[in-house]
Amino acid sequence: MAAELQALAPLDVARIREDFPILARAIRGKPLVYLDSGASAQRPKAVIDAMSGYYERHHANVHRGVHTLSQEATDLFEGAREKVRRFLNAASTREIVFVRGTTEAINLVAQSWGRSRLKPGDEIVITWLEHHANIVPWQMACEQTGAVLKIVPIDRRGVVDHEAYLSMLGPRTKLAAFSHVSNALGTVLPVREMVAAARERGIVTLIDGAQAVPHQAVDVREIGCDFYAFSGHKLFGPTGIGVLYGREAVLAAMPPWQGGGDMILTVSFSGTTYNELPYRFEAGTPDIAGAIGLGAAIDYVDSLGLERIAAWEHELLDYATRRLSAVPGLEIVGTAPDKASLVSFTIEGVHPHDLGTILDAEGIAIRTGHHCAMPVMEFFDLPATARASFAFYNTREEIDVLAAALVRAREMLG
Ligand code: PLP
């Protein structure tokens, strides 16, 4: 795999950076070094233009009007859905539900599928390294139904214990839900194997793909999952838009979640009938510009090629791991053999929040805190970590700037 990736023509990162207007900004008089794409990536001009072009020329409400603008808006909106379908290799656009983001996607499944399927004593299996978005909706569904949450342990590298996972998939397990990539540690989970084991036992699977889709090609049919969730803003698209992929047979058997316009066929006081997929799960006016921006982001990522993106990001990850490991007092948290392009770390004697502030003064944006993964922090007995996360527009020089600033911060505070 590594050799194959190396053989690809490399990305022209200097040119790519010109597509992202924000990367030319100065922060506190220093060139911006943006190492927080894991929290939210930046947008290329193509995405910004697609959204403003839509507002300038095509805006109207979708699905409702016979007039030209409404038809144009509908075509653009549904065109974006088709781009998402292709991006995930889903079988049909009926399987692509537009939502606000990963969080809303998982809540939709927890409330619609979970509340209608779960009974007291049923079990939901998640892992220890989940983002709160893949923990709290299940805790809520458990409170509402009497189901029980089971947590698969991880080891000190941040690798999920596969044997423990298998042993937890029992006769009462109804759902297994896990990240594709951990946002706090960078661990890539073996989702295909995990899904296969669940499916053999008739267990429904949901994958939180928020941190995976910006870094690697995802094929939901190859993975075999029932649900896959991601957010537009981590994929170089807008905030406020995301996707729930649901296998058609599973989605079709689920009750609606929110009620209102667009999700119905007929409404009368003697009864209401619901729309077909995916509209049944899209009540109200959707984020039309957001979906169009997401479609443009997918076109942009496709134009670079996810294989080439993955190859460059692996180089960045290796380089950052080497450079940061050489910083005195720095310890990397999360050392799984298969990692995506982020590095979580602590520096002896320096609180991560102080570090974040010091780096900001040098124009460097990293994330500090619990990364919405408090159980992971608890596992490593840490209040917080600092996290540098990389996208294809980052450079080795930016990692050098980070490493030098970390050495200075340690000298100042450590
Ligand atoms: N899951 C993971 C792994 C994440 O990293 C994030 C965001 O950081 C989310 C879920 C939640 O995404 P959003 O806030 O876009 O809904």
XYZ file of C-alpha atoms in Angstrom, residues 49-346:
298
model
C -17.985 30.564 -5.362
C -20.474 27.706 -5.740
C -22.413 28.990 -2.752
C -22.357 32.664 -3.662
C -23.143 31.802 -7.301
C -26.174 29.891 -6.103
C -27.377 32.842 -4.039
C -26.672 35.325 -6.807
C -28.399 33.404 -9.607
C -30.488 30.428 -8.568
C -31.944 30.694 -5.082
C -35.520 29.635 -4.421
C -37.040 26.924 -2.269
C -36.573 23.369 -3.518
C -39.097 20.640 -4.427
C -42.088 22.980 -4.243
C -42.232 25.390 -7.110
C -42.855 25.039 -10.822
C -41.076 28.296 -11.558
C -37.636 28.326 -13.126
C -35.623 29.323 -10.082
C -37.194 26.635 -7.919
C -36.414 24.054 -10.566
C -32.830 25.275 -10.880
C -32.369 25.205 -7.102
C -33.859 21.705 -6.965
C -31.576 20.498 -9.758
C -28.492 21.893 -7.982
C -29.580 20.468 -4.627
C -30.357 17.023 -6.031
C -27.185 17.196 -8.115
C -25.250 17.577 -4.869
C -26.981 14.502 -3.485
C -25.835 12.523 -6.518
C -22.256 13.760 -5.937
C -22.435 12.480 -2.355
C -23.822 9.146 -3.574
C -20.917 8.745 -5.960
C -18.408 9.881 -3.327
C -19.565 7.120 -0.944
C -20.403 4.648 -3.711
C -23.907 4.259 -2.277
C -26.350 2.247 -4.391
C -28.939 5.015 -4.677
C -29.599 8.668 -3.805
C -32.505 7.345 -1.709
C -29.793 6.321 0.752
C -28.348 9.841 1.108
C -30.053 11.976 3.764
C -28.909 15.582 4.175
C -28.578 16.576 7.825
C -26.741 19.316 9.752
C -23.674 17.202 10.390
C -22.382 14.004 11.939
C -23.997 14.838 15.260
C -27.450 15.197 13.761
C -26.987 12.076 11.637
C -26.265 9.939 14.693
C -29.114 11.506 16.658
C -31.446 10.732 13.773
C -30.509 7.048 13.904
C -30.620 6.932 17.710
C -34.077 8.471 17.810
C -35.716 6.932 14.742
C -34.090 3.506 14.540
C -33.118 3.296 18.214
C -36.380 4.268 19.853
C -38.441 2.068 17.542
C -36.187 -1.010 17.760
C -34.593 -1.111 21.201
C -36.156 -2.955 24.119
C -35.094 -3.161 27.774
C -31.946 -5.272 28.074
C -30.913 -4.854 24.425
C -27.302 -3.846 23.978
C -25.519 -1.178 21.948
C -21.772 -1.631 21.529
C -19.520 1.410 21.076
C -15.788 1.867 21.690
C -13.852 3.811 24.288
C -12.466 6.258 21.762
C -15.725 7.710 20.481
C -16.477 11.407 20.084
C -19.309 12.571 22.344
C -21.509 12.641 19.209
C -21.293 8.841 19.116
C -21.803 8.383 22.852
C -24.466 10.753 24.135
C -27.201 9.980 21.546
C -26.899 6.298 22.525
C -26.976 7.123 26.231
C -30.185 9.056 25.566
C -31.664 6.189 23.537
C -30.737 3.810 26.380
C -32.483 6.042 28.938
C -35.568 6.127 26.723
C -35.749 2.393 25.960
C -33.995 0.529 28.771
C -31.226 -0.645 26.439
C -27.680 -0.914 27.778
C -24.475 0.635 26.438
C -21.367 -1.584 26.249
C -17.930 -0.057 25.794
C -15.113 -1.867 23.972
C -11.768 -1.094 25.670
C -8.689 0.372 23.998
C -5.003 -0.148 24.799
C -2.308 2.415 25.636
C -1.614 2.993 21.939
C -5.254 3.869 21.354
C -6.048 0.648 19.474
C -9.477 -0.926 19.963
C -9.285 -4.400 21.534
C -10.671 -6.494 18.681
C -11.058 -9.690 20.744
C -13.033 -7.755 23.361
C -15.165 -6.275 20.576
C -15.960 -9.740 19.224
C -16.746 -11.059 22.676
C -19.153 -8.179 23.322
C -21.229 -8.905 20.216
C -23.785 -11.113 21.941
C -27.341 -12.279 21.345
C -28.711 -9.069 22.889
C -26.550 -6.731 20.781
C -28.722 -4.762 18.376
C -26.268 -2.143 17.168
C -22.514 -1.602 16.943
C -21.495 2.042 16.437
C -17.880 3.159 16.076
C -15.632 5.780 14.542
C -13.811 5.182 11.305
C -11.008 7.455 12.584
C -10.613 8.740 16.154
C -10.542 12.528 16.375
C -8.665 12.524 19.690
C -5.945 9.965 18.835
C -5.937 9.542 15.067
C -6.457 5.763 15.261
C -7.916 4.262 12.093
C -10.314 1.482 13.063
C -10.546 -1.738 10.999
C -14.132 -0.925 10.074
C -14.523 -3.583 7.413
C -13.637 -6.379 9.838
C -15.722 -4.830 12.594
C -18.756 -4.503 10.331
C -18.344 -8.037 8.969
C -18.284 -9.491 12.477
C -21.438 -7.589 13.414
C -23.282 -8.473 10.220
C -22.546 -12.185 10.665
C -24.462 -11.910 13.907
C -27.329 -9.879 12.410
C -26.259 -6.688 14.195
C -26.883 -3.269 12.646
C -23.765 -1.080 12.226
C -23.179 2.666 12.234
C -19.860 4.322 11.403
C -18.946 7.837 12.461
C -16.913 8.891 9.445
C -16.382 12.549 10.426
C -12.594 12.190 10.554
C -12.254 9.645 7.754
C -13.831 11.150 4.631
C -11.331 14.050 4.330
C -8.401 11.636 4.305
C -9.294 8.430 2.485
C -11.696 7.048 -0.074
C -14.777 5.523 1.536
C -16.930 2.903 -0.158
C -19.960 2.132 1.982
C -20.843 -0.953 -0.034
C -17.361 -2.367 0.327
C -17.422 -1.657 4.066
C -20.910 -3.140 4.276
C -22.207 -0.836 7.027
C -25.861 0.073 7.529
C -25.201 3.724 8.400
C -22.301 6.083 7.716
C -22.251 9.691 8.958
C -20.043 12.671 8.097
C -19.926 16.484 8.229
C -19.401 18.869 5.311
C -17.161 21.292 7.185
C -14.445 18.713 7.818
C -14.455 17.875 4.112
C -13.595 21.438 2.984
C -17.308 22.215 2.586
C -19.678 24.462 4.534
C -20.783 24.198 8.139
C -24.400 23.253 8.812
C -24.548 20.416 6.266
C -23.714 16.765 6.643
C -24.770 13.369 5.443
C -26.378 10.272 6.815
C -25.918 7.323 4.498
C -28.416 4.594 5.343
C -28.776 1.285 3.574
C -32.116 1.510 1.811
C -33.695 -1.558 3.386
C -32.863 -0.287 6.868
C -33.901 3.341 6.251
C -37.156 2.264 4.599
C -38.199 0.394 7.735
C -37.529 3.355 10.052
C -40.212 5.754 11.275
C -39.809 9.458 10.499
C -37.861 11.504 13.007
C -38.959 15.116 12.602
C -42.323 16.056 11.131
C -43.197 18.960 8.851
C -43.015 20.036 5.238
C -41.253 17.950 2.580
C -41.347 14.732 4.629
C -45.029 14.059 3.870
C -47.064 12.922 0.888
C -50.495 13.893 2.233
C -51.644 15.509 5.450
C -55.152 15.460 6.833
C -56.546 15.450 10.334
C -57.586 11.845 9.820
C -53.993 10.818 9.118
C -50.760 11.701 7.359
C -48.756 9.691 4.879
C -45.014 10.029 4.608
C -42.810 10.809 1.665
C -40.426 8.368 0.012
C -36.731 8.119 0.857
C -34.720 10.156 1.518
C -37.224 13.047 1.903
C -39.031 11.289 4.737
C -36.035 12.213 6.902
C -35.635 15.782 5.632
C -38.411 17.787 7.268
C -38.522 21.505 6.433
C -36.490 23.664 4.093
C -33.009 22.136 3.871
C -29.645 23.903 3.774
C -29.728 24.234 -0.008
C -26.597 26.363 -0.365
C -24.811 24.080 2.114
C -25.571 20.989 0.044
C -24.397 22.757 -3.123
C -21.206 23.841 -1.327
C -20.668 20.278 -0.156
C -21.067 19.061 -3.735
C -18.421 21.576 -4.830
C -16.120 20.401 -2.016
C -16.491 16.814 -3.214
C -15.649 17.900 -6.779
C -12.582 19.698 -5.435
C -11.351 16.724 -3.388
C -12.017 14.420 -6.351
C -9.972 16.697 -8.593
C -6.961 16.195 -6.290
C -7.676 12.499 -5.765
C -8.076 10.937 -2.347
C -5.210 8.518 -2.989
C -2.821 11.405 -3.598
C -4.234 13.253 -0.585
C -3.689 10.165 1.588
C -0.114 9.772 0.296
C 0.822 13.378 1.115
C -0.872 13.292 4.499
C 0.982 10.118 5.443
C 4.229 11.898 4.663
C 3.132 14.831 6.801
C 2.137 12.504 9.642
C 5.488 10.674 9.572
C 7.375 13.954 9.425
C 5.354 15.518 12.261
C 5.742 12.409 14.402
C 9.527 12.552 13.976
C 9.831 16.313 14.502
C 7.497 16.474 17.490
C 9.036 13.410 19.169
C 12.320 15.344 19.255
C 10.794 18.210 21.282
C 12.029 17.877 24.891
C 9.280 16.763 27.278
C 6.777 16.062 24.494
C 4.776 12.856 24.619
C 2.552 11.735 21.784
C -0.825 10.409 22.922
C -2.128 7.846 20.451
C 0.485 5.684 18.762
C -1.635 3.192 16.845
C 0.164 1.620 13.869
C -2.638 2.768 11.559
C -3.222 6.491 12.087
C -4.752 9.375 10.170
C -3.005 12.707 9.916
C -3.187 14.139 13.387
C -0.910 14.172 16.397
C -2.219 14.565 19.960
C 0.429 15.368 22.541
C 1.317 16.757 25.932
